Structures are given as C-alpha cells and as structure tokens.
Amino acid sequence: MAHPLPDWRGVDGSPSAWFDAPSLGAGADLVGRLLDLDGLVSVDVRTTGVRVGFAAAAPGRALDAASAAARELGLASRPSLLQQLSVVIESADPESVRPFWQRALDYAPAAGGDLADPLRRDPAVRFGPSPELRPLRNRVHLDVVRPPDQIDRAGLGEATGAYGVRHSDRDGNEVDLVPGEQLGDLGAADGPERADGSDGSGGSGEAAEPGDPGGPDDIGGPDDVARVSGTTDWQVVFSAMACYRVRSTVQQRDLVTAAAALAGEAGFPLLIDVRPGLVVLDSGKDQWLGDAHGLAVDFTALAGALQRAARGIGATPEPVLARFVQVFFDAADVGAVRGFWAAALGYVPDRRPQVTDIHDPRWLTPELVFQQLDVSDAARRRQRNRIHLEVALPSDVAARRVDETQTAGGRLLESSQGRWRLSDPEGNELVVRADSPVE
C-alpha cells in the first residue's frame, strides 16, 4: 500500500525523510528553507544528501512543505536509506541500571523508561527484562568519548581495565568512558588514547617551527596548541567536533551555509547536524586524520577556518556537548561477525586495512568496532549477551534486509508481524523492526 506521505517514514516513531543532494552546498540550501517549519527537530547535511526529522506530533503540512522545498531544489527523496539504531540492555532490575547509563551518556529520560540523546545524534538506550542469570562479561560493550570535565561530572567512580577507562553497571554491562581533548596541530601526541590502546589522533596539519611566534617553544600543552591553531572550539572525541549555539534561525542558516562552503572548497565531507538552537560540525570518526580520509586536506586548517566563520557569525561554542558513541564487539571470528553486521546495517568498511571498524556510509548511525576474543573462553562465548542492538527500517526494506542478513551468516531466531530477531555467527543478537506509515 502506498504511503500517504511518500517521502516520509516513521522510523523509530518520528517522521523522517532522506533527500539526495549533490553537495554540502545543495544541502545547506535546503536547510535554509526548512528552519522555520513547525515541528522540525533535526537536519543532517551530508555530501550526498540530507536527512530531515520532525517531531512525532508535527503537522502534515510541515512535512508537505519540506517535501515541496526539496522538489523545488531538484532533490529527490530516497526513503529506503532511512534507519535508526538503538541499544537494548536486558536486566532483572532495569531501574537499578538506568541511572548509571544516564550519567555515562548524559542522556535524557524518554517514553517507556528509555534514555535518549537530547541532540538526537547518538543511539537511544532501551531496557528490557532479563529472564535468566547471565553472570559473565558480555561480548559487546559501548565506547563513549566525552570531554574530560564531563566524565568527571558523570561520577561513575574509579575506572578499571588495562587502559583505566572501563566502568560497569551493577549487572556488569560495560562502557569504556574515554576522555577527549582539544584539537591541536602537533600530530599524534594530541588525540585521546583509544580504549583498545591505539592512538586516536595525529592531525594532518603542520605545526609551527621552533622559534616561530606560537611555535613549539611557546606551547605548553594541547590547550596552547588549540589556541595557536585557532581550534579551541573543537574537541577530539575520536571524531573532531565543534558545537555552536545560535540565537536565531537566520544565524543558524548563515553558519550552515558558511560551513558547507568552506568544507566544499576544501574538498572535505564535513558532517553538519542542525538542531533547534544548535549546529554541530563533525569530521566523522578519525576523519580528521590524513590516513583515515585519504584526502589532500589539512583538517586543522579547515577547523580553524570554520571556527573563525562561526565566531564571526556570532555563534557561541559549547564544547561540553561533544560526545561520540560506538559499539564494540569481541569476536572469535572477526571476519564472519563483521560481515554479518555490515549486511544487517548496510555498513561499509574503514578504508584502512588494519582497522576493523564498519560505518554507515552517510555517517548517521554509530560505528561498530571488532576485536579478537580469546577462542578458549568457551563459557563466555556460549553465554547470551545482556546487550543487543535494534534497528528500525522502512517497512518496504525490512524483510529484504532480514533475508540479506541471513545470507551473510545470520540465523533467524524468531519473527512476528514487523519484527525479526536474528543472531550473528557467534550469537550476538539484532532485532529488526519495520516502521509504520506516516499519515
């Protein structure tokens, strides 16, 4: 049956649309036409298109107006690309673990006891009952990267683990809470150390020479580096990110337009996320590093130009909002498990051969990372995880995606109308949910 509003899908309960666009500039043009529409809650601008989200109660005329604006610009809708990923934690006592995750992520309470990112950028966390005792460590955990002062404010207590970043809720579900740093241009010494021990930095810009004004002889640490390079607004939280408050939709439009122009001129696929009163500029995970993006781009110089543009427009930096979330799997057969999740979510591999990450090609849902599990740890491999993922898809896409996932090694555990539960080759679970039409 045709959808009453064909561009829109109720992915995860809210109307969303994707419009193909040829450039960041074309996406910014659409943003300028949408900002005053009733119920608009999110616009994500990418080099290939724009995702638009409205509140569940938004009037149909606002959705029609957004579709009309896209058509006037020659942008076609492609709702099959929409999806929303969430994390589900099973517990015998969900109320006892929810406060831990709210502090770790700085999320807000949502309907049904869920936790949601107030900025609608990172995955929601849902809680469900656990029908059985599962005392061993999960084979899946979250990595959360935030500014150091925000980690201190979370108050999760002393961290453990080899890198001193691991925290656990009372059931043993784990998060690696990693401190970020300001973006600088001294290279690999400046980025946050990853929870897996690798270095998460290395900027592609060149540092000033010793003896130059503001050069290394005058620099005492990363904060000074950021000051000299003009990137004090930027936080490296695995991704390089700058968050700006704006006072009006005019200021917001001007910042989006300027950011799109600067990134387009540099040839860099900047992520531009627009929220009520806020613009987030984001490199994507590791994409501020030359070996990750593979482009002839000095990202630190671009970040400095973006900061100057934002400050010139009158936007106010709010670095405490920077946050990065990814899902981390321990796997005995990394290739098999990784292949399942790439098929299940439509993800693509990192361009670097030594990196196991896979990511959404539009950088709209969280990255997945895989590391080797000790194959002799048989008991842990047999135990069902207390954490699983859930993906909401358009109803005309969900069944096909389930078939593709089974072809990639998945096993169908159960199904009902519009809902499928699958497992990867090592028992990590995914629930696929079909959306409802938007009327």
Short mmCIF file of C-alpha atoms in Angstrom, two decimals:
data_model
loop_
_atom_site.label_atom_id
_atom_site.label_comp_id
_atom_site.label_asym_id
_atom_site.label_seq_id
_atom_site.Cartn_x
_atom_site.Cartn_y
_atom_site.Cartn_z
CA MET A 1 0.00 0.00 0.00
CA ALA A 2 1.33 3.44 -0.90
CA HIS A 3 2.36 5.72 1.94
CA PRO A 4 0.04 8.76 2.41
CA LEU A 5 3.17 10.95 2.57
CA PRO A 6 5.50 9.09 0.21
CA ASP A 7 8.75 10.86 1.15
CA TRP A 8 8.34 10.15 4.86
CA ARG A 9 8.74 7.11 7.08
CA GLY A 10 8.00 6.71 10.76
CA VAL A 11 11.41 5.26 11.56
CA ASP A 12 11.56 4.77 15.32
CA GLY A 13 8.33 6.69 15.87
CA SER A 14 9.13 10.04 14.24
CA PRO A 15 8.68 11.18 10.63
CA SER A 16 11.97 11.17 8.73
CA ALA A 17 12.99 11.66 5.11
CA TRP A 18 16.18 11.43 3.10
CA PHE A 19 16.71 13.70 0.09
CA ASP A 20 19.61 13.03 -2.26
CA ALA A 21 21.76 16.12 -2.85
CA PRO A 22 24.87 16.59 -4.98
CA SER A 23 26.88 18.60 -2.45
CA LEU A 24 27.00 20.14 1.00
CA GLY A 25 26.05 23.46 -0.59
CA ALA A 26 22.87 22.00 -2.07
CA GLY A 27 22.04 20.51 1.33
CA ALA A 28 22.62 23.86 3.01
CA ASP A 29 20.19 25.46 0.55
CA LEU A 30 17.51 23.03 1.71
CA VAL A 31 18.28 23.75 5.36
CA GLY A 32 17.63 27.44 4.75
CA ARG A 33 14.12 26.63 3.54
CA LEU A 34 13.25 24.31 6.42
CA LEU A 35 14.33 26.10 9.57
CA ASP A 36 11.04 27.88 10.24
CA LEU A 37 8.78 24.84 9.76
CA ASP A 38 6.71 23.70 12.75
CA GLY A 39 7.97 20.58 14.49
CA LEU A 40 11.38 20.40 12.81
CA VAL A 41 13.80 18.68 15.22
CA SER A 42 16.79 17.62 13.13
CA VAL A 43 18.51 18.14 9.79
CA ASP A 44 21.69 16.24 8.97
CA VAL A 45 23.61 17.54 5.95
CA ARG A 46 25.99 15.22 4.13
CA THR A 47 27.87 15.42 0.84
CA THR A 48 25.35 13.02 -0.71
CA GLY A 49 22.10 14.24 0.79
CA VAL A 50 20.08 15.46 3.74
CA ARG A 51 18.16 13.61 6.43
CA VAL A 52 15.24 15.59 7.85
CA GLY A 53 13.42 14.70 11.07
CA PHE A 54 10.23 16.06 12.59
CA ALA A 55 8.62 15.55 15.98
CA ALA A 56 6.00 12.80 16.13
CA ALA A 57 3.24 15.39 16.51
CA ALA A 58 4.42 17.62 13.64
CA PRO A 59 1.57 18.72 11.35
CA GLY A 60 1.32 17.07 7.96
CA ARG A 61 1.50 20.46 6.27
CA ALA A 62 5.05 20.88 7.62
CA LEU A 63 6.12 17.58 6.06
CA ASP A 64 4.44 18.56 2.78
CA ALA A 65 6.25 21.91 2.87
CA ALA A 66 9.61 20.20 3.43
CA SER A 67 9.00 17.84 0.51
CA ALA A 68 7.98 20.77 -1.70
CA ALA A 69 11.14 22.68 -0.76
CA ALA A 70 13.29 19.69 -1.72
CA ARG A 71 11.48 19.28 -5.05
CA GLU A 72 11.98 22.96 -5.86
CA LEU A 73 15.70 22.42 -5.44
CA GLY A 74 15.65 19.29 -7.59
CA LEU A 75 16.35 16.94 -4.68
CA ALA A 76 14.70 13.53 -4.91
CA SER A 77 13.64 11.55 -1.84
CA ARG A 78 15.01 8.08 -1.13
CA PRO A 79 13.24 6.72 1.98
CA SER A 80 14.84 3.29 1.58
CA LEU A 81 18.06 4.74 3.05
CA LEU A 82 16.48 5.60 6.41
CA GLN A 83 17.28 3.60 9.52
CA GLN A 84 17.66 4.16 13.24
CA LEU A 85 19.86 2.10 15.55
CA SER A 86 19.35 1.70 19.29
CA VAL A 87 20.97 -0.27 22.13
CA VAL A 88 18.90 -2.58 24.32
CA ILE A 89 20.10 -3.59 27.80
CA GLU A 90 18.40 -6.52 29.49
CA SER A 91 18.34 -6.57 33.27
CA ALA A 92 16.47 -8.31 36.09
CA ASP A 93 16.04 -4.83 37.56
CA PRO A 94 16.16 -2.17 34.81
CA GLU A 95 15.51 0.63 37.30
CA SER A 96 18.77 -0.18 39.07
CA VAL A 97 20.97 0.16 35.96
CA ARG A 98 19.23 3.05 34.18
CA PRO A 99 20.83 5.85 36.31
CA PHE A 100 24.31 4.53 35.51
CA TRP A 101 23.71 4.78 31.77
CA GLN A 102 22.03 8.15 32.04
CA ARG A 103 25.14 9.56 33.73
CA ALA A 104 27.60 7.81 31.42
CA LEU A 105 25.90 9.14 28.29
CA ASP A 106 24.36 12.37 29.62
CA TYR A 107 21.04 11.28 28.12
CA ALA A 108 17.52 12.36 29.00
CA PRO A 109 14.63 10.13 30.17
CA ALA A 110 12.27 9.20 27.35
CA ALA A 111 8.96 7.38 26.95
CA GLY A 112 8.71 3.84 28.28
CA GLY A 113 11.73 4.19 30.56
CA ASP A 114 14.13 4.63 27.63
CA LEU A 115 17.07 7.02 27.54
CA ALA A 116 17.50 9.33 24.56
CA ASP A 117 20.20 11.67 23.32
CA PRO A 118 18.72 15.17 23.66
CA LEU A 119 20.58 16.12 20.47
CA ARG A 120 19.18 13.15 18.50
CA ARG A 121 22.65 12.19 17.25
CA ASP A 122 23.62 9.10 19.24
CA PRO A 123 21.65 5.86 19.70
CA ALA A 124 18.81 5.61 22.19
CA VAL A 125 19.23 3.13 25.04
CA ARG A 126 16.27 0.89 25.87
CA PHE A 127 15.84 -1.50 28.77
CA GLY A 128 14.16 -4.86 28.87
CA PRO A 129 13.66 -7.67 31.38
CA SER A 130 16.24 -10.41 31.68
CA PRO A 131 14.62 -13.83 32.08
CA GLU A 132 17.82 -15.65 33.01
CA LEU A 133 21.01 -15.25 35.00
CA ARG A 134 23.96 -14.26 32.80
CA PRO A 135 26.89 -13.59 35.13
CA LEU A 136 29.81 -13.49 32.68
CA ARG A 137 31.09 -10.48 30.77
CA ASN A 138 29.22 -9.53 27.62
CA ARG A 139 30.92 -9.82 24.24
CA VAL A 140 29.62 -6.35 23.39
CA HIS A 141 30.14 -3.03 25.15
CA LEU A 142 29.90 0.69 24.39
CA ASP A 143 32.71 3.17 23.90
CA VAL A 144 31.70 6.70 24.90
CA VAL A 145 34.09 9.62 24.41
CA ARG A 146 33.37 12.93 26.14
CA PRO A 147 35.34 15.98 27.32
CA PRO A 148 37.31 15.17 30.49
CA ASP A 149 35.32 17.52 32.73
CA GLN A 150 32.09 15.86 31.63
CA ILE A 151 33.48 12.44 32.52
CA ASP A 152 34.34 13.77 35.97
CA ARG A 153 30.83 15.16 36.35
CA ALA A 154 29.31 11.78 35.44
CA GLY A 155 30.61 10.48 38.78
CA LEU A 156 30.86 6.81 37.85
CA GLY A 157 33.68 6.13 40.28
CA GLU A 158 37.12 4.70 39.69
CA ALA A 159 37.69 3.19 36.26
CA THR A 160 39.24 -0.22 35.71
CA GLY A 161 40.67 -2.19 32.80
CA ALA A 162 44.02 -2.14 31.06
CA TYR A 163 43.58 1.48 29.93
CA GLY A 164 41.80 2.80 33.01
CA VAL A 165 38.53 3.73 31.24
CA ARG A 166 36.19 0.81 31.93
CA HIS A 167 33.06 1.24 34.05
CA SER A 168 30.32 -1.30 34.74
CA ASP A 169 26.72 -1.06 35.89
CA ARG A 170 25.57 -3.30 38.73
CA ASP A 171 24.83 -6.14 36.27
CA GLY A 172 28.31 -5.98 34.75
CA ASN A 173 27.38 -4.26 31.47
CA GLU A 174 30.39 -2.21 30.45
CA VAL A 175 31.17 1.16 28.98
CA ASP A 176 34.64 2.46 28.17
CA LEU A 177 34.33 6.14 29.07
CA VAL A 178 37.24 7.79 27.26
CA PRO A 179 38.34 11.43 27.81
CA GLY A 180 38.67 13.56 24.69
CA GLU A 181 40.99 16.52 24.13
CA GLN A 182 41.06 19.77 22.24
CA LEU A 183 42.04 19.61 18.60
CA GLY A 184 45.64 20.71 18.05
CA ASP A 185 48.18 20.53 15.28
CA LEU A 186 51.19 18.85 16.91
CA GLY A 187 50.36 15.43 15.46
CA ALA A 188 49.90 12.11 17.18
CA ALA A 189 50.58 13.36 20.71
CA ASP A 190 47.37 15.37 20.80
CA GLY A 191 44.50 12.91 20.41
CA PRO A 192 42.75 10.78 23.01
CA GLU A 193 44.13 7.33 23.59
CA ARG A 194 41.68 4.70 22.45
CA ALA A 195 40.17 2.19 24.79
CA ASP A 196 41.91 -0.52 22.76
CA GLY A 197 45.30 1.14 23.30
CA SER A 198 45.76 2.65 19.84
CA ASP A 199 46.31 6.39 19.45
CA GLY A 200 43.24 8.31 18.36
CA SER A 201 44.93 11.38 17.00
CA GLY A 202 47.53 12.69 14.62
CA GLY A 203 46.15 15.71 12.75
CA SER A 204 47.07 16.38 9.17
CA GLY A 205 48.12 20.00 9.79
CA GLU A 206 51.70 21.11 10.14
CA ALA A 207 52.97 22.54 13.44
CA ALA A 208 54.84 25.83 13.57
CA GLU A 209 58.61 25.60 13.56
CA PRO A 210 60.62 26.00 16.80
CA GLY A 211 61.38 29.64 17.42
CA ASP A 212 58.35 30.92 15.47
CA PRO A 213 55.81 33.01 17.38
CA GLY A 214 53.43 30.49 18.82
CA GLY A 215 55.69 27.62 17.77
CA PRO A 216 56.55 24.60 19.95
CA ASP A 217 58.97 26.63 22.09
CA ASP A 218 55.97 28.71 23.26
CA ILE A 219 53.46 25.88 23.60
CA GLY A 220 52.92 24.24 26.95
CA GLY A 221 50.29 21.63 26.09
CA PRO A 222 47.29 20.71 23.94
CA ASP A 223 45.26 23.71 25.14
CA ASP A 224 48.00 26.05 23.93
CA VAL A 225 48.22 24.15 20.65
CA ALA A 226 44.49 24.64 20.06
CA ARG A 227 44.81 28.33 20.90
CA VAL A 228 47.67 28.84 18.44
CA SER A 229 45.97 26.91 15.64
CA GLY A 230 42.62 28.62 16.24
CA THR A 231 40.75 25.42 17.10
CA THR A 232 39.82 25.95 20.76
CA ASP A 233 36.17 25.26 19.94
CA TRP A 234 37.00 21.76 18.66
CA GLN A 235 37.01 18.60 20.76
CA VAL A 236 38.61 15.38 19.58
CA VAL A 237 36.27 12.65 20.81
CA PHE A 238 37.57 10.07 18.31
CA SER A 239 35.75 12.41 15.92
CA ALA A 240 36.72 16.09 15.75
CA MET A 241 33.64 18.06 16.72
CA ALA A 242 32.58 21.66 17.34
CA CYS A 243 29.15 22.51 18.77
CA TYR A 244 27.72 26.01 18.38
CA ARG A 245 24.69 27.63 19.97
CA VAL A 246 22.86 30.13 17.78
CA ARG A 247 20.34 32.81 18.73
CA SER A 248 18.14 32.73 15.64
CA THR A 249 17.31 30.68 12.57
CA VAL A 250 18.99 33.39 10.48
CA GLN A 251 22.25 32.89 12.37
CA GLN A 252 21.81 29.13 12.08
CA ARG A 253 21.26 29.30 8.32
CA ASP A 254 24.29 31.55 7.89
CA LEU A 255 26.52 29.16 9.85
CA VAL A 256 25.34 26.11 7.90
CA THR A 257 25.86 27.94 4.60
CA ALA A 258 29.34 29.12 5.60
CA ALA A 259 30.39 25.67 6.87
CA ALA A 260 29.16 23.98 3.70
CA ALA A 261 31.02 26.48 1.54
CA LEU A 262 34.31 26.15 3.45
CA ALA A 263 34.20 22.36 3.54
CA GLY A 264 33.17 22.19 -0.12
CA GLU A 265 36.05 24.44 -1.14
CA ALA A 266 38.47 22.27 0.84
CA GLY A 267 37.02 19.08 -0.63
CA PHE A 268 36.22 17.64 2.81
CA PRO A 269 33.00 15.68 3.55
CA LEU A 270 32.08 17.58 6.73
CA LEU A 271 29.08 16.37 8.73
CA ILE A 272 26.73 19.27 9.56
CA ASP A 273 23.97 18.49 12.05
CA VAL A 274 21.30 21.09 12.74
CA ARG A 275 19.17 21.05 15.88
CA PRO A 276 16.92 23.68 17.47
CA GLY A 277 19.29 26.46 18.50
CA LEU A 278 22.39 24.41 17.66
CA VAL A 279 24.77 23.49 14.84
CA VAL A 280 27.24 20.60 15.22
CA LEU A 281 30.24 20.39 12.87
CA ASP A 282 31.79 16.93 12.84
CA SER A 283 34.62 15.25 10.96
CA GLY A 284 33.32 11.70 11.46
CA LYS A 285 35.34 9.18 13.44
CA ASP A 286 39.06 9.58 12.73
CA GLN A 287 38.31 11.57 9.58
CA TRP A 288 40.40 14.47 10.85
CA LEU A 289 43.39 12.16 10.32
CA GLY A 290 45.08 12.05 6.95
CA ASP A 291 45.40 8.27 6.83
CA ALA A 292 41.68 7.92 7.57
CA HIS A 293 40.27 10.34 4.99
CA GLY A 294 43.00 9.93 2.36
CA LEU A 295 42.40 13.44 1.01
CA ALA A 296 44.75 16.33 0.30
CA VAL A 297 43.18 18.27 3.17
CA ASP A 298 44.72 19.96 6.20
CA PHE A 299 41.83 19.37 8.58
CA THR A 300 43.27 21.52 11.36
CA ALA A 301 43.41 24.48 8.97
CA LEU A 302 39.82 23.78 7.89
CA ALA A 303 38.71 23.57 11.52
CA GLY A 304 40.35 26.93 12.21
CA ALA A 305 38.53 28.48 9.25
CA LEU A 306 35.21 27.01 10.39
CA GLN A 307 35.80 28.35 13.90
CA ARG A 308 36.52 31.84 12.60
CA ALA A 309 33.37 31.74 10.47
CA ALA A 310 31.23 30.57 13.40
CA ARG A 311 32.64 33.21 15.74
CA GLY A 312 32.22 35.88 13.05
CA ILE A 313 28.53 34.98 12.69
CA GLY A 314 28.12 35.32 16.45
CA ALA A 315 27.66 31.63 17.28
CA THR A 316 28.71 30.53 20.76
CA PRO A 317 30.85 27.39 21.21
CA GLU A 318 29.59 24.79 23.66
CA PRO A 319 32.32 22.12 23.80
CA VAL A 320 30.69 20.22 26.69
CA LEU A 321 28.14 18.86 24.21
CA ALA A 322 30.73 16.91 22.22
CA ARG A 323 30.12 13.19 22.52
CA PHE A 324 30.94 10.10 20.45
CA VAL A 325 29.36 6.66 20.90
CA GLN A 326 30.33 3.41 19.21
CA VAL A 327 29.52 -0.27 19.73
CA PHE A 328 32.40 -2.67 20.37
CA PHE A 329 32.23 -6.43 19.74
CA ASP A 330 34.61 -9.14 20.95
CA ALA A 331 34.64 -11.92 18.35
CA ALA A 332 36.45 -15.21 17.86
CA ASP A 333 35.99 -14.93 14.08
CA VAL A 334 36.13 -11.20 13.44
CA GLY A 335 35.61 -11.55 9.68
CA ALA A 336 32.43 -13.58 9.99
CA VAL A 337 30.88 -11.40 12.68
CA ARG A 338 31.88 -8.20 10.91
CA GLY A 339 30.36 -9.46 7.64
CA PHE A 340 27.04 -10.16 9.35
CA TRP A 341 26.78 -6.67 10.81
CA ALA A 342 27.83 -4.97 7.57
CA ALA A 343 24.99 -6.75 5.77
CA ALA A 344 22.50 -6.20 8.58
CA LEU A 345 23.07 -2.44 8.76
CA GLY A 346 24.22 -1.63 5.22
CA TYR A 347 27.60 -0.52 6.60
CA VAL A 348 30.92 -0.19 4.78
CA PRO A 349 34.47 -0.95 6.00
CA ASP A 350 37.02 1.61 7.08
CA ARG A 351 39.43 2.38 4.23
CA ARG A 352 42.43 1.47 6.40
CA PRO A 353 43.21 -2.24 6.09
CA GLN A 354 44.39 -2.60 9.69
CA VAL A 355 41.18 -1.11 11.15
CA THR A 356 38.18 -3.36 11.84
CA ASP A 357 35.57 -0.58 12.03
CA ILE A 358 32.49 -0.53 9.84
CA HIS A 359 30.29 2.53 9.49
CA ASP A 360 27.14 3.88 7.90
CA PRO A 361 28.14 5.32 4.50
CA ARG A 362 26.24 8.50 5.43
CA TRP A 363 27.65 8.68 8.99
CA LEU A 364 24.18 8.83 10.53
CA THR A 365 24.26 5.86 12.91
CA PRO A 366 27.03 4.68 15.26
CA GLU A 367 30.17 2.86 14.22
CA LEU A 368 30.78 -0.77 15.05
CA VAL A 369 34.26 -2.00 16.02
CA PHE A 370 35.51 -5.59 16.35
CA GLN A 371 38.39 -7.07 18.29
CA GLN A 372 39.70 -10.57 18.74
CA LEU A 373 38.20 -12.67 21.54
CA ASP A 374 40.21 -15.45 23.13
CA VAL A 375 38.78 -18.54 21.42
CA SER A 376 39.47 -20.63 24.53
CA ASP A 377 36.97 -18.55 26.54
CA ALA A 378 34.21 -21.05 25.76
CA ALA A 379 31.86 -20.19 28.63
CA ARG A 380 31.78 -16.51 27.73
CA ARG A 381 31.22 -17.36 24.08
CA ARG A 382 28.22 -19.54 24.98
CA GLN A 383 26.52 -17.01 27.25
CA ARG A 384 23.80 -14.87 25.71
CA ASN A 385 24.72 -11.18 25.91
CA ARG A 386 22.75 -8.82 28.14
CA ILE A 387 23.11 -6.15 25.42
CA HIS A 388 21.78 -6.33 21.88
CA LEU A 389 21.11 -3.89 19.05
CA GLU A 390 17.83 -2.95 17.43
CA VAL A 391 17.40 -1.34 14.01
CA ALA A 392 14.24 0.35 12.77
CA LEU A 393 13.82 0.27 8.98
CA PRO A 394 11.17 1.32 6.47
CA SER A 395 8.54 -1.40 6.13
CA ASP A 396 9.34 -1.87 2.44
CA VAL A 397 13.01 -2.51 3.27
CA ALA A 398 12.94 -4.56 6.48
CA ALA A 399 12.06 -8.02 5.10
CA ARG A 400 14.66 -7.76 2.34
CA ARG A 401 17.30 -6.70 4.85
CA VAL A 402 16.47 -9.72 7.02
CA ASP A 403 16.98 -12.00 4.00
CA GLU A 404 20.32 -10.36 3.19
CA THR A 405 21.41 -10.71 6.80
CA GLN A 406 20.67 -14.43 6.81
CA THR A 407 22.64 -14.83 3.58
CA ALA A 408 25.58 -13.18 5.37
CA GLY A 409 25.60 -15.85 8.08
CA GLY A 410 22.77 -14.70 10.31
CA ARG A 411 20.30 -17.03 11.98
CA LEU A 412 16.62 -16.15 12.39
CA LEU A 413 15.63 -16.82 16.00
CA GLU A 414 12.03 -15.63 15.92
CA SER A 415 9.71 -13.42 13.91
CA SER A 416 6.34 -11.75 14.24
CA GLN A 417 4.48 -9.08 12.32
CA GLY A 418 7.03 -6.37 11.53
CA ARG A 419 9.68 -7.73 13.91
CA TRP A 420 12.53 -10.20 13.49
CA ARG A 421 15.17 -11.36 15.99
CA LEU A 422 18.42 -12.62 14.49
CA SER A 423 21.85 -13.63 15.70
CA ASP A 424 25.24 -13.33 14.08
CA PRO A 425 27.52 -16.40 13.72
CA GLU A 426 28.64 -16.05 17.37
CA GLY A 427 25.26 -15.36 18.97
CA ASN A 428 25.27 -11.56 19.17
CA GLU A 429 21.68 -10.51 18.57
CA LEU A 430 19.93 -7.94 16.41
CA VAL A 431 16.24 -7.07 16.36
CA VAL A 432 14.89 -5.66 13.09
CA ARG A 433 11.69 -3.60 13.31
CA ALA A 434 9.62 -2.33 10.40
CA ASP A 435 8.38 1.26 10.55
CA SER A 436 4.80 2.44 10.42
CA PRO A 437 3.40 4.68 7.66
CA VAL A 438 3.35 8.43 8.19
CA GLU A 439 -0.14 9.84 7.70
#
